[in-house]
Amino acid sequence: MKPKSTDSQSVRRKNAILGALSATVLRLTAAVTLLWLRCGRDPAGFSAKLLLILIVLDLGSIPFIWISLRTRLREIQGGEEDAAAQY
């Protein structure tokens, strides 16, 4: 039988990965939707430029999601959450 901390760590790892994947899919979906909305606009217009900025910001946040995931996985691996749960 596995120790309880290993089971909880694997559940935390799985949840962290699923959270990062769902956040990435959500960002990509939003970017595609904004791009679709932008296609019907005049490229020189204010709304098209605003939508382009939103698309870039949306896509620019994806690497930070994965950096955050890597940090979270290190915390889970190191047992920091297990130690904090004891208090």
JSON list of C-alpha atoms in Angstrom, two decimals:
[
{"chain": "A", "resi": 1, "resn": "MET", "atom": "CA", "xyz": [0.00, 0.00, 0.00]},
{"chain": "A", "resi": 2, "resn": "LYS", "atom": "CA", "xyz": [1.30, 3.47, -0.87]},
{"chain": "A", "resi": 3, "resn": "PRO", "atom": "CA", "xyz": [1.83, 6.08, 1.79]},
{"chain": "A", "resi": 4, "resn": "LYS", "atom": "CA", "xyz": [-0.92, 8.67, 2.01]},
{"chain": "A", "resi": 5, "resn": "SER", "atom": "CA", "xyz": [1.39, 11.60, 1.16]},
{"chain": "A", "resi": 6, "resn": "THR", "atom": "CA", "xyz": [2.36, 9.98, -2.16]},
{"chain": "A", "resi": 7, "resn": "ASP", "atom": "CA", "xyz": [-1.31, 9.54, -3.08]},
{"chain": "A", "resi": 8, "resn": "SER", "atom": "CA", "xyz": [-2.11, 13.13, -2.21]},
{"chain": "A", "resi": 9, "resn": "GLN", "atom": "CA", "xyz": [0.94, 14.34, -4.14]},
{"chain": "A", "resi": 10, "resn": "SER", "atom": "CA", "xyz": [-0.12, 12.45, -7.25]},
{"chain": "A", "resi": 11, "resn": "VAL", "atom": "CA", "xyz": [-3.64, 13.88, -6.97]},
{"chain": "A", "resi": 12, "resn": "ARG", "atom": "CA", "xyz": [-2.22, 17.39, -6.56]},
{"chain": "A", "resi": 13, "resn": "ARG", "atom": "CA", "xyz": [0.09, 16.90, -9.55]},
{"chain": "A", "resi": 14, "resn": "LYS", "atom": "CA", "xyz": [-2.79, 15.67, -11.69]},
{"chain": "A", "resi": 15, "resn": "ASN", "atom": "CA", "xyz": [-5.02, 18.58, -10.64]},
{"chain": "A", "resi": 16, "resn": "ALA", "atom": "CA", "xyz": [-2.25, 21.11, -11.29]},
{"chain": "A", "resi": 17, "resn": "ILE", "atom": "CA", "xyz": [-1.61, 19.73, -14.78]},
{"chain": "A", "resi": 18, "resn": "LEU", "atom": "CA", "xyz": [-5.31, 19.64, -15.61]},
{"chain": "A", "resi": 19, "resn": "GLY", "atom": "CA", "xyz": [-5.68, 23.21, -14.37]},
{"chain": "A", "resi": 20, "resn": "ALA", "atom": "CA", "xyz": [-2.84, 24.41, -16.58]},
{"chain": "A", "resi": 21, "resn": "LEU", "atom": "CA", "xyz": [-4.24, 22.56, -19.58]},
{"chain": "A", "resi": 22, "resn": "SER", "atom": "CA", "xyz": [-7.73, 23.95, -19.10]},
{"chain": "A", "resi": 23, "resn": "ALA", "atom": "CA", "xyz": [-6.40, 27.49, -18.62]},
{"chain": "A", "resi": 24, "resn": "THR", "atom": "CA", "xyz": [-4.35, 27.14, -21.81]},
{"chain": "A", "resi": 25, "resn": "VAL", "atom": "CA", "xyz": [-7.31, 25.83, -23.80]},
{"chain": "A", "resi": 26, "resn": "LEU", "atom": "CA", "xyz": [-9.47, 28.66, -22.46]},
{"chain": "A", "resi": 27, "resn": "ARG", "atom": "CA", "xyz": [-6.88, 31.27, -23.48]},
{"chain": "A", "resi": 28, "resn": "LEU", "atom": "CA", "xyz": [-6.50, 29.76, -26.95]},
{"chain": "A", "resi": 29, "resn": "THR", "atom": "CA", "xyz": [-10.26, 29.63, -27.41]},
{"chain": "A", "resi": 30, "resn": "ALA", "atom": "CA", "xyz": [-10.59, 33.25, -26.36]},
{"chain": "A", "resi": 31, "resn": "ALA", "atom": "CA", "xyz": [-7.80, 34.26, -28.74]},
{"chain": "A", "resi": 32, "resn": "VAL", "atom": "CA", "xyz": [-9.42, 32.45, -31.66]},
{"chain": "A", "resi": 33, "resn": "THR", "atom": "CA", "xyz": [-12.78, 34.05, -30.85]},
{"chain": "A", "resi": 34, "resn": "LEU", "atom": "CA", "xyz": [-11.22, 37.50, -30.67]},
{"chain": "A", "resi": 35, "resn": "LEU", "atom": "CA", "xyz": [-9.39, 36.87, -33.93]},
{"chain": "A", "resi": 36, "resn": "TRP", "atom": "CA", "xyz": [-12.67, 35.83, -35.55]},
{"chain": "A", "resi": 37, "resn": "LEU", "atom": "CA", "xyz": [-14.29, 39.03, -34.29]},
{"chain": "A", "resi": 38, "resn": "ARG", "atom": "CA", "xyz": [-11.37, 41.07, -35.60]},
{"chain": "A", "resi": 39, "resn": "CYS", "atom": "CA", "xyz": [-11.68, 39.64, -39.12]},
{"chain": "A", "resi": 40, "resn": "GLY", "atom": "CA", "xyz": [-14.90, 41.55, -39.72]},
{"chain": "A", "resi": 41, "resn": "ARG", "atom": "CA", "xyz": [-13.39, 44.90, -38.73]},
{"chain": "A", "resi": 42, "resn": "ASP", "atom": "CA", "xyz": [-11.46, 47.52, -40.63]},
{"chain": "A", "resi": 43, "resn": "PRO", "atom": "CA", "xyz": [-7.79, 46.77, -39.80]},
{"chain": "A", "resi": 44, "resn": "ALA", "atom": "CA", "xyz": [-7.04, 50.46, -39.31]},
{"chain": "A", "resi": 45, "resn": "GLY", "atom": "CA", "xyz": [-9.98, 50.98, -36.96]},
{"chain": "A", "resi": 46, "resn": "PHE", "atom": "CA", "xyz": [-9.77, 51.41, -33.20]},
{"chain": "A", "resi": 47, "resn": "SER", "atom": "CA", "xyz": [-11.76, 48.27, -32.37]},
{"chain": "A", "resi": 48, "resn": "ALA", "atom": "CA", "xyz": [-9.53, 46.09, -34.58]},
{"chain": "A", "resi": 49, "resn": "LYS", "atom": "CA", "xyz": [-6.42, 47.45, -32.87]},
{"chain": "A", "resi": 50, "resn": "LEU", "atom": "CA", "xyz": [-7.97, 46.92, -29.46]},
{"chain": "A", "resi": 51, "resn": "LEU", "atom": "CA", "xyz": [-8.87, 43.34, -30.33]},
{"chain": "A", "resi": 52, "resn": "LEU", "atom": "CA", "xyz": [-5.33, 42.73, -31.58]},
{"chain": "A", "resi": 53, "resn": "ILE", "atom": "CA", "xyz": [-3.90, 43.98, -28.28]},
{"chain": "A", "resi": 54, "resn": "LEU", "atom": "CA", "xyz": [-6.27, 41.70, -26.38]},
{"chain": "A", "resi": 55, "resn": "ILE", "atom": "CA", "xyz": [-5.24, 38.73, -28.54]},
{"chain": "A", "resi": 56, "resn": "VAL", "atom": "CA", "xyz": [-1.55, 39.39, -27.91]},
{"chain": "A", "resi": 57, "resn": "LEU", "atom": "CA", "xyz": [-2.09, 39.76, -24.17]},
{"chain": "A", "resi": 58, "resn": "ASP", "atom": "CA", "xyz": [-4.19, 36.62, -24.08]},
{"chain": "A", "resi": 59, "resn": "LEU", "atom": "CA", "xyz": [-1.60, 34.55, -25.91]},
{"chain": "A", "resi": 60, "resn": "GLY", "atom": "CA", "xyz": [1.22, 36.18, -23.98]},
{"chain": "A", "resi": 61, "resn": "SER", "atom": "CA", "xyz": [-0.14, 34.86, -20.70]},
{"chain": "A", "resi": 62, "resn": "ILE", "atom": "CA", "xyz": [0.14, 31.21, -21.75]},
{"chain": "A", "resi": 63, "resn": "PRO", "atom": "CA", "xyz": [3.89, 30.83, -21.04]},
{"chain": "A", "resi": 64, "resn": "PHE", "atom": "CA", "xyz": [3.33, 32.22, -17.55]},
{"chain": "A", "resi": 65, "resn": "ILE", "atom": "CA", "xyz": [0.71, 29.55, -16.91]},
{"chain": "A", "resi": 66, "resn": "TRP", "atom": "CA", "xyz": [3.29, 26.86, -17.67]},
{"chain": "A", "resi": 67, "resn": "ILE", "atom": "CA", "xyz": [6.00, 28.58, -15.64]},
{"chain": "A", "resi": 68, "resn": "SER", "atom": "CA", "xyz": [3.56, 28.65, -12.73]},
{"chain": "A", "resi": 69, "resn": "LEU", "atom": "CA", "xyz": [2.80, 24.97, -13.27]},
{"chain": "A", "resi": 70, "resn": "ARG", "atom": "CA", "xyz": [6.49, 24.10, -13.16]},
{"chain": "A", "resi": 71, "resn": "THR", "atom": "CA", "xyz": [6.87, 25.99, -9.88]},
{"chain": "A", "resi": 72, "resn": "ARG", "atom": "CA", "xyz": [3.79, 24.31, -8.43]},
{"chain": "A", "resi": 73, "resn": "LEU", "atom": "CA", "xyz": [5.04, 20.86, -9.41]},
{"chain": "A", "resi": 74, "resn": "ARG", "atom": "CA", "xyz": [8.35, 21.58, -7.67]},
{"chain": "A", "resi": 75, "resn": "GLU", "atom": "CA", "xyz": [6.47, 22.61, -4.54]},
{"chain": "A", "resi": 76, "resn": "ILE", "atom": "CA", "xyz": [4.40, 19.44, -4.65]},
{"chain": "A", "resi": 77, "resn": "GLN", "atom": "CA", "xyz": [7.50, 17.30, -5.23]},
{"chain": "A", "resi": 78, "resn": "GLY", "atom": "CA", "xyz": [9.33, 18.98, -2.37]},
{"chain": "A", "resi": 79, "resn": "GLY", "atom": "CA", "xyz": [6.51, 18.27, 0.05]},
{"chain": "A", "resi": 80, "resn": "GLU", "atom": "CA", "xyz": [6.00, 21.92, 0.97]},
{"chain": "A", "resi": 81, "resn": "GLU", "atom": "CA", "xyz": [2.22, 21.55, 0.90]},
{"chain": "A", "resi": 82, "resn": "ASP", "atom": "CA", "xyz": [2.34, 18.45, 3.07]},
{"chain": "A", "resi": 83, "resn": "ALA", "atom": "CA", "xyz": [4.47, 20.26, 5.62]},
{"chain": "A", "resi": 84, "resn": "ALA", "atom": "CA", "xyz": [2.15, 23.28, 5.59]},
{"chain": "A", "resi": 85, "resn": "ALA", "atom": "CA", "xyz": [-0.90, 21.05, 6.02]},
{"chain": "A", "resi": 86, "resn": "GLN", "atom": "CA", "xyz": [0.44, 19.81, 9.35]},
{"chain": "A", "resi": 87, "resn": "TYR", "atom": "CA", "xyz": [0.06, 23.25, 10.94]}
]
